[in-house]
CSV table of C-alpha atoms in Angstrom, one decimal:
chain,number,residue,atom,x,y,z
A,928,UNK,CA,-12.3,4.3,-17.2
A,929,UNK,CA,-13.7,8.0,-16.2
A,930,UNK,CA,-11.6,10.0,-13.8
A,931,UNK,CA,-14.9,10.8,-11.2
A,932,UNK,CA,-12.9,12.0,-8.1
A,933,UNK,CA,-10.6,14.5,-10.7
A,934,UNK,CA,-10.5,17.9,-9.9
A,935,UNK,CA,-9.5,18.9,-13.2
A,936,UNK,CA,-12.7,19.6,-14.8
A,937,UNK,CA,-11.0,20.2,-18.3
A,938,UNK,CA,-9.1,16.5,-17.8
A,939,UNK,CA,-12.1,15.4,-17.2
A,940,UNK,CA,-14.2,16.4,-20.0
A,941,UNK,CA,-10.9,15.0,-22.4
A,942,UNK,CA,-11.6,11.6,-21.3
A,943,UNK,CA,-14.9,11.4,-21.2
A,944,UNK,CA,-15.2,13.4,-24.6
């Protein structure tokens, strides 16, 4: 799944990478 509501923009780019 993608974290959409995450603030973290850095976590964010991880799981989506």
């Amino acid at each position: 799944g993608y974290p959409r509501e995450v603030k973290q923009g850095e976590e964010f780019e991880k799981k989506i990478a």
